[in-house]
GROMACS .gro file of C-alpha atoms in nm:
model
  148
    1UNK     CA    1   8.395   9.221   8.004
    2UNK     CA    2   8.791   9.278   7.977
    3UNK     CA    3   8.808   8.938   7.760
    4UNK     CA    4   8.543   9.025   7.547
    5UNK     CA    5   8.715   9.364   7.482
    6UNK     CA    6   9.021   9.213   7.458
    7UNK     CA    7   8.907   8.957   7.207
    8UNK     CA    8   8.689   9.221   6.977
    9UNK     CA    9   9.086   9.396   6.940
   10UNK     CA   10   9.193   9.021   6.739
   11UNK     CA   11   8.899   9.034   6.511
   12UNK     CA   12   9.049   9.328   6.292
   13UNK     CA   13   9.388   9.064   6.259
   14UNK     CA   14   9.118   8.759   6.232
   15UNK     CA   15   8.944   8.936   5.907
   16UNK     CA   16   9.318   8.984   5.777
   17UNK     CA   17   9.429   8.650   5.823
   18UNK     CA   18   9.123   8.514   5.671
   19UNK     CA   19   9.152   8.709   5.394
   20UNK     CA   20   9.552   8.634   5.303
   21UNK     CA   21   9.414   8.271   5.375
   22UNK     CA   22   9.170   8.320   5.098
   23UNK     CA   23   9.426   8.428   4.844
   24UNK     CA   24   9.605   8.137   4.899
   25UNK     CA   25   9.353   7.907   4.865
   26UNK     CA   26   9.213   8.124   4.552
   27UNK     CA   27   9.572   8.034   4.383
   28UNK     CA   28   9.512   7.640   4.495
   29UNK     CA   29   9.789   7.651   4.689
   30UNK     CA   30   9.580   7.584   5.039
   31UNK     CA   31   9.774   7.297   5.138
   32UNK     CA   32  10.032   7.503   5.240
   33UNK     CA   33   9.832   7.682   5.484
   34UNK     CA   34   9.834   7.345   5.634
   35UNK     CA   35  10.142   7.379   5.896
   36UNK     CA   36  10.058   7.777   5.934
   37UNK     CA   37   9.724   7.669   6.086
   38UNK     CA   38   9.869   7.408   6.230
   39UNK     CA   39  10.127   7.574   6.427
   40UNK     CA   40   9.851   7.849   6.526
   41UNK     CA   41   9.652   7.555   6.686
   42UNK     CA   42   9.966   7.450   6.927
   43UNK     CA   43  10.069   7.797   7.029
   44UNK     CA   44   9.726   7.837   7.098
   45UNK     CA   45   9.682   7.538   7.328
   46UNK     CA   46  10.022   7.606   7.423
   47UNK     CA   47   9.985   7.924   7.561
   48UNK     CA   48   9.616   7.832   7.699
   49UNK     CA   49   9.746   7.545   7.876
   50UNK     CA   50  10.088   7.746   8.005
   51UNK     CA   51   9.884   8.044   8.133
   52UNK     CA   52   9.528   7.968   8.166
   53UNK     CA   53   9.594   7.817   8.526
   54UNK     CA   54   9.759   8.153   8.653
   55UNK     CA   55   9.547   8.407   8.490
   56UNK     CA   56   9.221   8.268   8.478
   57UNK     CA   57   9.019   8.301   8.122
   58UNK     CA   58   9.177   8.688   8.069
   59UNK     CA   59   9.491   8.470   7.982
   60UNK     CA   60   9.320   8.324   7.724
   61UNK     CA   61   9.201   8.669   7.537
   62UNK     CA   62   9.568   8.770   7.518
   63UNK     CA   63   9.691   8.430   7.406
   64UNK     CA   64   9.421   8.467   7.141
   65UNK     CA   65   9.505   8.804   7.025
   66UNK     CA   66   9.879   8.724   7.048
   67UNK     CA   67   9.866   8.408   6.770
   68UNK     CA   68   9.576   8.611   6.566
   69UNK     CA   69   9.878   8.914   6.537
   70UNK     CA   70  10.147   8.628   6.445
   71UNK     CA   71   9.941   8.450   6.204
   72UNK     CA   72   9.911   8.789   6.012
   73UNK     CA   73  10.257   8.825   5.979
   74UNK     CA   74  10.349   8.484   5.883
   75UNK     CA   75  10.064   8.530   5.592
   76UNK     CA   76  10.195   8.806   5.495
   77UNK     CA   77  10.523   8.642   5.444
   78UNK     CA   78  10.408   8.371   5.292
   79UNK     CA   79  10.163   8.503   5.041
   80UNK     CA   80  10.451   8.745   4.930
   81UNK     CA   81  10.654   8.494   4.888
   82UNK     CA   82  10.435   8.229   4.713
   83UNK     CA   83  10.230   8.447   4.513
   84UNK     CA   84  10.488   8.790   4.473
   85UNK     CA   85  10.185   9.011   4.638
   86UNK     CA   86  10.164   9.165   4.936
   87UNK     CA   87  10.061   9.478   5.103
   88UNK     CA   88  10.232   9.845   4.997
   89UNK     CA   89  10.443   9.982   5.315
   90UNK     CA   90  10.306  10.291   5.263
   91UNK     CA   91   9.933  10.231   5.173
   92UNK     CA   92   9.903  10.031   5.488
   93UNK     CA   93  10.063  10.304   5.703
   94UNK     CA   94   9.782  10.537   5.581
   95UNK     CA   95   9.511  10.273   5.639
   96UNK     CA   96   9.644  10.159   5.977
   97UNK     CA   97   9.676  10.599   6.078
   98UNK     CA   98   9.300  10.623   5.980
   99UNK     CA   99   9.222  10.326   6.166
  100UNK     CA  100   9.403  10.415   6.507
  101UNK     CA  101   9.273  10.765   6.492
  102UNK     CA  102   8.911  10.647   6.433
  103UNK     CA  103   9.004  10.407   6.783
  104UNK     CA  104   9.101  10.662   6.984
  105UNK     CA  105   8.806  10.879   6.880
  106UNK     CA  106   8.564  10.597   6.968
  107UNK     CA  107   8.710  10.533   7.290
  108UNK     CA  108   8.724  10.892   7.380
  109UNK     CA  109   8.354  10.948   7.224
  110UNK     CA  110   8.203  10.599   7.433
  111UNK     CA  111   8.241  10.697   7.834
  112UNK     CA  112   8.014  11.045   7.802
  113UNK     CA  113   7.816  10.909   7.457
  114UNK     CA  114   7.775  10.548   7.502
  115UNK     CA  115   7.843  10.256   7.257
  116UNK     CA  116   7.634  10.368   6.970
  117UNK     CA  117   7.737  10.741   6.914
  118UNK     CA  118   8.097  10.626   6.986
  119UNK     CA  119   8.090  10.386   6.666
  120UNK     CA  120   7.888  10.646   6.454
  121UNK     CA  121   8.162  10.891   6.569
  122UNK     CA  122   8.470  10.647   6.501
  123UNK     CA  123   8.298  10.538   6.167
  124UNK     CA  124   8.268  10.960   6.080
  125UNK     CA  125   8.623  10.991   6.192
  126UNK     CA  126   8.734  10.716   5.963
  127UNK     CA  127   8.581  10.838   5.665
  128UNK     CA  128   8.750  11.211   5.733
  129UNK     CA  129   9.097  11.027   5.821
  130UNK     CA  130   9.047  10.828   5.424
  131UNK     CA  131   9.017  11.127   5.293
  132UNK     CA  132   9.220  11.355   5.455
  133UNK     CA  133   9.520  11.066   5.381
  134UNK     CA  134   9.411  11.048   5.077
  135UNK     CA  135   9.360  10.654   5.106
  136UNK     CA  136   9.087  10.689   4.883
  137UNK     CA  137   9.130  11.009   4.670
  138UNK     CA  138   8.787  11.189   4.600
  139UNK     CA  139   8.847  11.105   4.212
  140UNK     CA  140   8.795  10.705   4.286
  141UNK     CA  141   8.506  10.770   4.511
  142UNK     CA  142   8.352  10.963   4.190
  143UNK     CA  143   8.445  10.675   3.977
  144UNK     CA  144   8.263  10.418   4.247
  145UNK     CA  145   7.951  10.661   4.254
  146UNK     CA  146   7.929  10.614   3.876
  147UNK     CA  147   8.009  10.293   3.806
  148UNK     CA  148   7.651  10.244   3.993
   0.00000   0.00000   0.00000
């Protein structure tokens, strides 16, 4: 179960990568994304091949997790750099705060409420935390509600 837990903790860096991966190839510029994948692919087997052996397959969760977190920040670099976009320092801080405190409120919610009340709780906590940020001020969730 540790593995599976440990490997549900890269999709959040997975959907970012993906995503920065999808810009690039949006501006037809996916051939460089060539050596960034490729790269991600060795360190991968790399790692897997260096630790596996030891650790067993928890070794492989981490290495996982480990290239998912790189490959964001080399995407981030690079889309910056080919396209002049990237992420706002302090928009992201907000949006990473709402996100950790919506975590910990899941976690602490899933031992006495189990999996399902846990994610409706960290989902209710995320919403509050948006708000109370002000990552989405209540005069562009108006907008959205009318623009329907």
């Amino acid at each position: 179960v540790l593995p599976l837990r440990i490997l549900v903790l890269s999709l959040p860096f997975t959907f970012a990568s993906m995503l920065l991966q999808w810009t690039v190839i949006a501006a037809r510029m996916q051939t460089r994304l060539i050596p960034i994948v490729a790269l991600a692919l060795t360190a991968n087997l790399l790692g897997n091949l260096a630790f596996v052996p030891a650790h067993s397959y928890r070794a492989s969760a981490w290495v996982t997790l480990t290239v998912e977190i790189a490959v964001v920040g080399v995407m981030v670099v690079a889309v910056r750099r080919w396209l002049g976009v990237g992420p706002a320092a302090r928009s992201t801080s907000k949006v990473v705060a709402a996100g950790a405190v919506a975590l910990a409120g899941g976690l602490l919610l899933s031992r006495p409420a189990g999996g399902i009340v846990a994610t409706v709780g960290a989902l209710a906590v995320l919403a509050a935390m948006t708000l109370v940020l002000r990552v989405v001020t209540r005069d562009e969730l108006r907008a959205l509600v009318r623009s329907r």
